[in-house]
Every structure is written in structure tokens, then in C-alpha cells.
Amino acid sequence: MAKKTYDLLFKLLLIGDSGVGKTCVLFRFSDDAFNTTFISTIGIDFKIKTVELQGKKIKLQIWDTAGQERFHTITTSYYRGAMGIMLVYDITNSKSFENISKWLRNIDEHANEDVERMLLGNKCDIEDKRIVPKAKGEQIAAEHGIRFFETSAKANINIEKAFLTLAEDILSKTPGREANNENVDMNSGSGSVSKSKCC
């Protein structure tokens, strides 16, 4: 049996309207790359990145979900077992910001009660096209007691900081959690979910 190369596994989820830059945020963090020609995510995609926090190797399994309404039913099942959720809106698109309250309701309905949430106002490099003031993002985050960052996948602003902060927040409230009692083992090929108190 292969030796585990990490201490903990955290399942993170990126949610938000289609076109807000979720895939770009994920690729910037996982591969330090930016591509302007992404096609819409169809269904679900995920990336893995291992980080070191507080002397522990933490494997982040980051799921990128489709923002389109027609994929909504598939994505709801991915809330289960998620330990951290990033809600992303586009600062140049007021509709994507207005829909954050809808996404927050989805989390309340489908995710674990103790899931860590974070709000990201993406595309903050396009200041001249900004429609959503930073204060509005701060306000909705404060109302829900969640952290808030303005990010830019293109200019690489606050991307790593946001992911590491979310991982730290999860780590701080999951002391002594063993690596293999969470989520699906991606290497086994069987896709079976082990029993644990979170799922």
C-alpha cells in the first residue's frame, strides 16, 4: 500500500455564477497559470494541491462547479462533505453579486452546518469596469460572519492568501482529524465514501 504523503485531506468547493472566474481562480492557485480562453465548466472538475500549514501537510481537493442553472442538481451533491466553500462573484457584474444570497441559501440547504465559508470578489484588476463596490462585499460578508477577499486570477491578487486562509480556518477547528476519514479516496478507483461524522 502506498505511503500517505499528507496528514489531512480538505475538500473545498468553488461556487458562484457562470463566468465569474472560478476556474481561473482554481488554475491560478493550483498551477500558477492564467488562461483567458477557458470554456465553461461542464458539471464538475477538480484539482489537488498539497500545502503545508502549522507543520502539517494538507492535501486540498478543490472542486470547481458549473455555475449554470442546468447543472444545479449535480452540483448540490458535491456540497456533502465539503469542509470549505468559496463563493465567487465578479466585481464587474452586479447580477453575480446579487446571486450571492442565493448561493448562501444553497450552502445552508446542502452543506454541513460547520462548513467554513469565504466570499471572493473576483476580477479586481479591472477597476475601471467595477460595478460592485468593495464595501458591499465587506457588508454581505460581515452579515454572514464570513471572510472576504477581493481577488484577481489574472493579476494573481489574494488568490493564494484566500486558499491558505480558508485551509487555516478549517485546520483550526479540526484538531486531530486523521487524513483518511474524509471524502472519497481518489486513488482507490472504487469511489466509495468512508463513514465519518461529517457525511
XYZ file of N, CA and C in Angstrom:
597
model
N 0.839 -1.195 0.000
C 0.000 0.000 0.000
C 0.884 1.258 0.000
N 0.516 2.217 -0.804
C 1.323 3.430 -0.917
C 1.289 4.225 0.383
N 2.436 4.799 0.716
C 2.524 5.601 1.941
C 1.790 6.921 1.703
N 1.050 7.358 2.715
C 0.330 8.639 2.586
C 1.344 9.781 2.576
N 1.159 10.703 1.671
C 2.103 11.810 1.577
C 1.530 13.079 2.204
N 0.452 12.932 2.969
C -0.166 14.104 3.590
C -0.780 13.693 4.922
N -1.036 14.683 5.774
C -1.613 14.420 7.095
C -3.129 14.556 7.093
N -3.625 15.533 6.345
C -5.064 15.806 6.332
C -5.533 16.057 4.907
N -6.802 15.741 4.672
C -7.407 15.998 3.368
C -8.594 16.930 3.567
N -8.562 18.088 2.890
C -9.664 19.042 2.986
C -10.351 19.125 1.624
N -11.665 18.963 1.639
C -12.432 19.126 0.399
C -12.965 20.554 0.354
N -12.574 21.271 -0.678
C -13.015 22.657 -0.852
C -13.868 22.748 -2.109
N -14.759 23.723 -2.115
C -15.685 23.884 -3.228
C -15.658 25.335 -3.695
N -15.669 25.549 -4.999
C -15.804 26.889 -5.564
C -17.201 26.987 -6.165
N -17.986 27.941 -5.699
C -19.331 28.107 -6.260
C -19.574 29.569 -6.624
N -20.567 29.784 -7.473
C -20.881 31.128 -7.923
C -21.422 31.058 -9.341
N -21.883 32.183 -9.838
C -22.468 32.221 -11.176
C -21.450 31.837 -12.244
N -21.976 31.443 -13.393
C -21.136 31.115 -14.537
C -20.395 32.380 -15.001
N -19.119 32.237 -15.302
C -18.357 33.356 -15.861
C -17.711 34.289 -14.857
N -17.820 33.978 -13.548
C -17.223 34.891 -12.551
C -15.728 34.645 -12.377
N -15.236 33.533 -12.933
C -13.795 33.274 -12.874
C -13.389 32.173 -11.911
N -14.323 31.279 -11.566
C -13.989 30.215 -10.611
C -12.848 29.332 -11.120
N -12.937 28.943 -12.398
C -11.908 28.075 -12.970
C -10.565 28.800 -13.025
N -10.590 30.084 -13.367
C -9.346 30.869 -13.407
C -8.722 30.977 -12.021
N -9.562 31.172 -11.003
C -9.076 31.240 -9.621
C -8.398 29.912 -9.246
N -9.055 28.821 -9.598
C -8.524 27.499 -9.273
C -7.202 27.239 -9.996
N -7.142 27.551 -11.287
C -5.907 27.301 -12.046
C -4.771 28.196 -11.570
N -5.090 29.424 -11.184
C -4.039 30.311 -10.675
C -3.444 29.722 -9.397
N -4.306 29.194 -8.529
C -3.818 28.629 -7.270
C -3.096 27.301 -7.496
N -3.682 26.404 -8.287
C -3.114 25.058 -8.418
C -1.910 25.000 -9.357
N -1.953 25.751 -10.461
C -0.890 25.663 -11.469
C -0.141 26.979 -11.682
N -0.526 28.018 -10.939
C 0.018 29.362 -11.138
C -0.050 29.764 -12.610
N -1.220 29.524 -13.205
C -1.402 29.841 -14.626
C -2.680 30.642 -14.804
N -2.712 31.418 -15.890
C -3.934 32.159 -16.212
C -4.192 32.002 -17.696
N -5.441 31.680 -18.031
C -5.803 31.462 -19.420
C -7.087 32.240 -19.694
N -7.066 33.080 -20.701
C -8.252 33.901 -20.974
C -9.288 33.139 -21.789
N -8.963 31.950 -22.255
C -9.882 31.259 -23.166
C -10.527 30.026 -22.541
N -10.820 30.079 -21.261
C -11.492 28.934 -20.642
C -12.889 28.783 -21.207
N -13.272 27.530 -21.429
C -14.669 27.290 -21.777
C -15.391 26.999 -20.476
N -16.694 27.180 -20.470
C -17.465 26.952 -19.253
C -17.256 25.536 -18.736
N -17.140 25.443 -17.426
C -17.024 24.127 -16.811
C -18.329 23.384 -17.031
N -18.211 22.136 -17.449
C -19.413 21.328 -17.659
C -19.488 20.364 -16.497
N -20.459 20.560 -15.654
C -20.568 19.678 -14.492
C -19.549 20.030 -13.439
N -18.566 19.132 -13.228
C -17.643 19.288 -12.109
C -16.218 18.989 -12.567
N -15.275 19.705 -12.025
C -13.876 19.438 -12.297
C -13.147 19.605 -10.965
N -12.019 18.941 -10.765
C -11.310 19.220 -9.526
C -9.799 19.168 -9.691
N -9.110 19.823 -8.767
C -7.652 19.879 -8.751
C -7.193 19.527 -7.344
N -5.961 19.048 -7.270
C -5.396 18.722 -5.957
C -4.134 19.541 -5.765
N -3.985 20.116 -4.597
C -2.733 20.804 -4.279
C -2.420 20.562 -2.809
N -1.187 20.190 -2.528
C -0.793 19.954 -1.137
C -0.060 21.181 -0.618
N -0.470 21.644 0.555
C 0.159 22.811 1.181
C 0.628 22.415 2.579
N 1.537 23.200 3.121
C 1.970 22.917 4.479
C 1.518 24.043 5.400
N 0.795 23.673 6.461
C 0.298 24.648 7.427
C 0.531 24.108 8.828
N 1.076 24.930 9.676
C 1.294 24.552 11.084
C 1.983 23.190 11.199
N 2.962 22.964 10.323
C 3.732 21.725 10.380
C 2.999 20.506 9.852
N 1.822 20.679 9.280
C 1.072 19.545 8.719
C 0.987 19.678 7.208
N 1.100 18.541 6.541
C 0.897 18.534 5.078
C -0.596 18.337 4.835
N -1.187 19.288 4.166
C -2.633 19.232 3.932
C -2.906 19.138 2.435
N -3.634 18.090 2.077
C -3.993 17.917 0.678
C -5.331 18.616 0.465
N -5.332 19.598 -0.412
C -6.564 20.315 -0.732
C -7.144 19.719 -2.010
N -8.349 19.223 -1.886
C -9.061 18.683 -3.048
C -10.086 19.767 -3.389
N -9.831 20.488 -4.473
C -10.638 21.681 -4.763
C -11.554 21.406 -5.948
N -12.857 21.450 -5.683
C -13.858 21.150 -6.712
C -14.362 22.444 -7.324
N -14.356 22.463 -8.638
C -14.814 23.624 -9.405
C -16.166 23.241 -9.997
N -17.193 23.973 -9.646
C -18.547 23.592 -10.078
C -19.036 24.486 -11.196
N -19.950 23.967 -11.985
C -20.550 24.756 -13.065
C -21.552 25.727 -12.458
N -21.511 26.975 -12.914
C -22.429 27.971 -12.370
C -23.795 27.964 -13.026
N -23.914 27.300 -14.194
C -25.187 27.355 -14.912
C -26.282 26.589 -14.187
N -27.456 27.143 -14.271
C -28.626 26.578 -13.596
C -28.869 25.118 -13.987
N -28.611 24.767 -15.251
C -28.942 23.404 -15.687
C -28.067 22.347 -15.038
N -26.926 22.747 -14.482
C -26.077 21.775 -13.796
C -26.313 21.774 -12.299
N -27.308 22.543 -11.896
C -27.517 22.766 -10.468
C -27.733 21.486 -9.667
N -28.472 20.547 -10.238
C -28.753 19.329 -9.481
C -27.512 18.481 -9.262
N -26.582 18.473 -10.239
C -25.371 17.680 -9.998
C -24.543 18.318 -8.894
N -24.459 19.642 -8.943
C -23.546 20.291 -8.010
C -24.011 20.173 -6.566
N -25.319 20.059 -6.329
C -25.767 20.015 -4.930
C -25.181 18.824 -4.181
N -24.997 17.689 -4.858
C -24.451 16.522 -4.157
C -22.989 16.734 -3.747
N -22.316 17.678 -4.390
C -20.916 17.922 -4.050
C -20.747 18.776 -2.803
N -21.849 19.359 -2.315
C -21.758 20.109 -1.062
C -21.471 19.158 0.097
N -21.959 17.920 -0.020
C -21.804 16.964 1.070
C -20.333 16.682 1.317
N -19.917 16.815 2.559
C -18.532 16.520 2.889
C -17.572 17.665 2.615
N -18.056 18.747 1.995
C -17.168 19.895 1.762
C -16.851 20.542 3.100
N -15.585 20.865 3.306
C -15.169 21.477 4.567
C -14.986 22.990 4.424
N -14.794 23.420 3.195
C -14.647 24.850 2.933
C -15.292 25.195 1.609
N -15.991 26.327 1.555
C -16.659 26.738 0.319
C -16.299 28.192 0.023
N -15.836 28.426 -1.201
C -15.564 29.788 -1.648
C -16.686 30.223 -2.567
N -17.349 31.320 -2.201
C -18.399 31.890 -3.046
C -17.750 32.995 -3.862
N -17.863 32.891 -5.168
C -17.172 33.846 -6.032
C -18.182 34.680 -6.819
N -17.957 35.998 -6.822
C -18.728 36.860 -7.726
C -17.733 37.722 -8.503
N -18.238 38.377 -9.523
C -17.413 39.200 -10.402
C -17.724 40.661 -10.079
N -16.710 41.433 -9.710
C -16.951 42.833 -9.298
C -17.456 43.696 -10.453
N -17.373 43.172 -11.698
C -17.865 43.948 -12.846
C -19.263 43.486 -13.270
N -19.867 42.597 -12.453
C -21.159 42.020 -12.828
C -22.086 42.030 -11.604
N -23.028 42.989 -11.599
C -23.873 43.156 -10.407
C -24.776 41.942 -10.168
N -25.210 41.281 -11.247
C -26.086 40.114 -11.100
C -25.362 38.995 -10.331
N -24.085 38.798 -10.631
C -23.339 37.731 -9.951
C -23.222 38.038 -8.454
N -23.201 39.328 -8.118
C -23.150 39.712 -6.701
C -24.522 39.522 -6.045
N -25.572 39.935 -6.759
C -26.931 39.776 -6.210
C -27.241 38.302 -5.938
N -26.692 37.415 -6.757
C -26.965 35.984 -6.607
C -26.219 35.330 -5.445
N -25.314 36.081 -4.810
C -24.575 35.502 -3.676
C -25.538 35.040 -2.581
N -26.614 35.802 -2.357
C -27.569 35.396 -1.314
C -28.214 34.054 -1.664
N -28.441 33.810 -2.955
C -28.997 32.528 -3.412
C -27.990 31.397 -3.151
N -26.716 31.671 -3.459
C -25.666 30.657 -3.229
C -25.517 30.370 -1.726
N -25.646 31.409 -0.916
C -25.561 31.215 0.545
C -26.703 30.321 1.031
N -27.879 30.512 0.456
C -29.017 29.642 0.823
C -28.751 28.198 0.423
N -28.150 28.015 -0.753
C -27.793 26.663 -1.195
C -26.864 25.988 -0.198
N -25.904 26.751 0.307
C -24.966 26.189 1.291
C -25.731 25.764 2.536
N -26.631 26.643 3.002
C -27.422 26.315 4.197
C -28.236 25.040 3.986
N -28.762 24.864 2.768
C -29.595 23.698 2.483
C -28.810 22.413 2.296
N -27.628 22.508 1.672
C -26.951 21.283 1.231
C -25.649 20.954 1.946
N -25.008 21.938 2.562
C -23.680 21.678 3.141
C -23.778 21.368 4.637
N -22.672 20.890 5.184
C -22.599 20.659 6.631
C -22.743 21.986 7.356
N -23.302 21.917 8.554
C -23.514 23.145 9.328
C -22.211 23.888 9.616
N -21.139 23.124 9.878
C -19.892 23.771 10.321
C -18.936 24.073 9.167
N -19.451 24.064 7.928
C -18.573 24.326 6.789
C -18.018 25.752 6.866
N -16.738 25.910 6.537
C -16.123 27.247 6.509
C -16.485 27.906 5.182
N -16.968 29.137 5.238
C -17.336 29.849 4.016
C -16.460 31.073 3.839
N -16.276 31.460 2.590
C -15.484 32.653 2.290
C -16.054 33.299 1.032
N -16.067 34.621 1.007
C -16.587 35.354 -0.146
C -15.432 35.976 -0.921
N -15.420 35.761 -2.237
C -14.384 36.356 -3.086
C -15.018 37.255 -4.139
N -14.576 38.507 -4.171
C -14.963 39.423 -5.247
C -13.857 39.360 -6.287
N -14.082 38.630 -7.373
C -13.013 38.382 -8.347
C -12.956 39.478 -9.424
N -11.844 39.490 -10.145
C -11.562 40.426 -11.251
C -11.303 41.847 -10.742
N -10.689 41.949 -9.559
C -10.433 43.293 -9.000
C -9.336 44.030 -9.761
N -8.735 43.370 -10.759
C -7.748 44.078 -11.596
C -8.442 44.994 -12.609
N -9.749 44.769 -12.844
C -10.460 45.596 -13.842
C -11.201 46.722 -13.113
N -10.446 47.551 -12.445
C -11.015 48.620 -11.605
C -11.915 49.558 -12.409
N -11.544 49.828 -13.656
C -12.330 50.782 -14.463
C -13.703 50.234 -14.852
N -13.892 48.908 -14.739
C -15.206 48.332 -15.072
C -15.966 47.901 -13.814
N -15.432 48.268 -12.657
C -16.049 47.859 -11.397
C -17.471 48.394 -11.277
N -18.400 47.492 -10.878
C -19.784 47.891 -10.630
C -20.121 47.676 -9.154
N -19.549 46.629 -8.574
C -19.842 46.301 -7.170
C -18.756 46.901 -6.272
N -19.107 47.885 -5.434
C -18.114 48.490 -4.543
C -17.594 47.470 -3.528
N -16.332 47.621 -3.161
C -15.725 46.704 -2.194
C -16.530 46.683 -0.890
N -17.051 47.843 -0.502
C -17.809 47.952 0.757
C -19.034 47.025 0.759
N -19.626 46.814 -0.416
C -20.798 45.923 -0.500
C -20.402 44.477 -0.213
N -19.264 44.076 -0.746
C -18.752 42.732 -0.481
C -18.453 42.563 0.998
N -17.814 43.581 1.570
C -17.480 43.536 3.005
C -18.742 43.454 3.850
N -19.770 44.173 3.416
C -21.020 44.211 4.178
C -21.712 42.848 4.201
N -21.851 42.210 3.027
C -22.547 40.914 2.993
C -21.733 39.851 3.751
N -20.392 39.951 3.675
C -19.534 39.004 4.407
C -19.717 39.196 5.916
N -19.774 40.457 6.342
C -19.956 40.752 7.774
C -21.314 40.250 8.265
N -22.348 40.445 7.446
C -23.698 39.984 7.831
C -23.744 38.477 8.060
N -22.934 37.744 7.298
C -22.948 36.278 7.393
C -21.783 35.731 8.213
N -20.978 36.641 8.747
C -19.855 36.219 9.586
C -18.809 35.415 8.832
N -18.546 35.813 7.595
C -17.545 35.078 6.810
C -16.444 36.016 6.332
N -15.308 35.441 5.994
C -14.189 36.244 5.499
C -14.450 36.705 4.069
N -13.766 37.799 3.686
C -13.951 38.376 2.361
C -12.606 38.824 1.793
N -12.370 38.474 0.550
C -11.190 38.964 -0.165
C -11.623 39.417 -1.547
N -10.980 40.475 -2.029
C -11.109 40.784 -3.451
C -9.899 40.142 -4.110
N -10.154 39.447 -5.221
C -9.098 38.676 -5.863
C -9.015 39.002 -7.346
N -7.873 38.643 -7.917
C -7.738 38.675 -9.373
C -6.899 37.475 -9.773
N -7.512 36.560 -10.530
C -6.758 35.411 -11.027
C -5.742 35.894 -12.058
N -6.143 36.902 -12.832
C -5.267 37.400 -13.887
C -4.006 38.055 -13.313
N -4.198 38.952 -12.360
C -3.055 39.675 -11.777
C -2.482 38.953 -10.551
N -3.030 37.796 -10.222
C -2.603 37.000 -9.072
C -2.663 37.806 -7.766
N -3.819 38.380 -7.492
C -4.023 39.163 -6.265
C -4.849 38.343 -5.281
N -4.306 38.100 -4.112
C -5.004 37.436 -2.987
C -5.471 36.003 -3.238
N -5.038 35.371 -4.330
C -5.527 34.009 -4.625
C -4.962 33.020 -3.604
N -3.645 32.983 -3.503
C -3.026 32.042 -2.567
C -3.427 32.365 -1.136
N -3.448 33.655 -0.829
C -3.825 34.087 0.523
C -5.229 33.588 0.894
N -6.165 33.686 -0.053
C -7.545 33.254 0.206
C -7.599 31.749 0.489
N -6.961 30.943 -0.360
C -6.994 29.484 -0.170
C -6.310 29.077 1.136
N -5.154 29.684 1.410
C -4.430 29.304 2.623
C -5.185 29.745 3.876
N -5.841 30.905 3.806
C -6.638 31.372 4.944
C -7.802 30.419 5.202
N -8.468 29.991 4.124
C -9.586 29.056 4.262
C -9.090 27.734 4.868
N -7.960 27.240 4.371
C -7.400 25.986 4.897
C -7.028 26.137 6.374
N -6.455 27.289 6.726
C -6.096 27.560 8.135
C -7.339 27.548 9.023
N -8.408 28.191 8.533
C -9.653 28.252 9.312
C -10.226 26.852 9.540
N -10.143 26.004 8.520
C -10.633 24.627 8.671
C -9.734 23.878 9.656
N -8.428 24.046 9.480
C -7.464 23.356 10.348
C -7.657 23.732 11.810
N -7.924 25.011 12.055
C -8.034 25.482 13.439
C -9.228 24.867 14.163
N -10.233 24.392 13.401
C -11.369 23.785 14.094
C -11.478 22.275 13.879
N -10.433 21.679 13.313
C -10.451 20.216 13.149
C -9.181 19.613 13.737
N -8.972 19.790 15.034
C -7.743 19.247 15.614
C -7.775 17.721 15.621
N -6.637 17.130 15.318
C -6.510 15.680 15.424
C -7.292 14.882 14.415
N -7.783 15.527 13.364
C -8.512 14.760 12.357
C -7.525 13.944 11.531
N -7.787 12.699 11.352
C -6.867 11.852 10.587
C -7.112 12.010 9.091
N -6.088 11.760 8.335
C -6.142 12.025 6.903
C -7.206 11.234 6.162
N -7.393 9.967 6.496
C -8.229 9.179 5.603
C -9.674 9.009 6.013
N -10.155 9.802 6.961
C -11.557 9.599 7.332
C -12.482 10.562 6.612
N -12.000 11.252 5.604
C -12.825 12.214 4.882
C -12.959 11.839 3.420
N -14.092 12.175 2.859
C -14.251 12.199 1.405
C -14.021 10.876 0.707
N -13.899 10.980 -0.590
C -13.713 9.809 -1.430
C -12.226 9.631 -1.651
N -11.750 8.394 -1.567
C -10.347 8.135 -1.868
C -10.199 8.116 -3.388
N -9.560 9.135 -3.942
C -9.468 9.275 -5.383
C -8.555 8.229 -6.007
N -7.671 7.598 -5.183
C -6.708 6.659 -5.738
C -7.254 5.239 -5.804
N -8.277 4.943 -5.017
C -8.753 3.562 -4.957
C -9.485 3.158 -6.225
N -10.049 4.133 -6.923
C -10.774 3.821 -8.140
C -12.190 3.328 -7.878
N -12.471 2.963 -6.624
C -13.803 2.420 -6.347
C -14.809 3.528 -6.078
N -14.305 4.662 -5.628
C -15.210 5.788 -5.376
C -16.095 5.591 -4.185
N -15.705 4.736 -3.260
C -16.577 4.528 -2.092
C -16.260 5.584 -1.041
N -17.279 5.999 -0.336
C -17.103 7.028 0.680
C -17.008 6.342 2.020
N -15.932 6.637 2.765
C -15.801 6.004 4.068
C -16.719 6.693 5.065
N -17.212 5.956 6.031
C -18.125 6.518 7.032
C -17.367 7.490 7.920
N -17.959 8.636 8.145
C -17.377 9.560 9.112
C -18.480 10.473 9.592
N -18.161 11.217 10.645
C -19.222 12.011 11.251
C -19.681 13.165 10.375
N -18.921 13.499 9.324
C -19.280 14.691 8.560
C -20.228 14.420 7.396
N -20.312 13.189 6.928
C -21.015 12.985 5.659
C -22.424 12.485 5.811
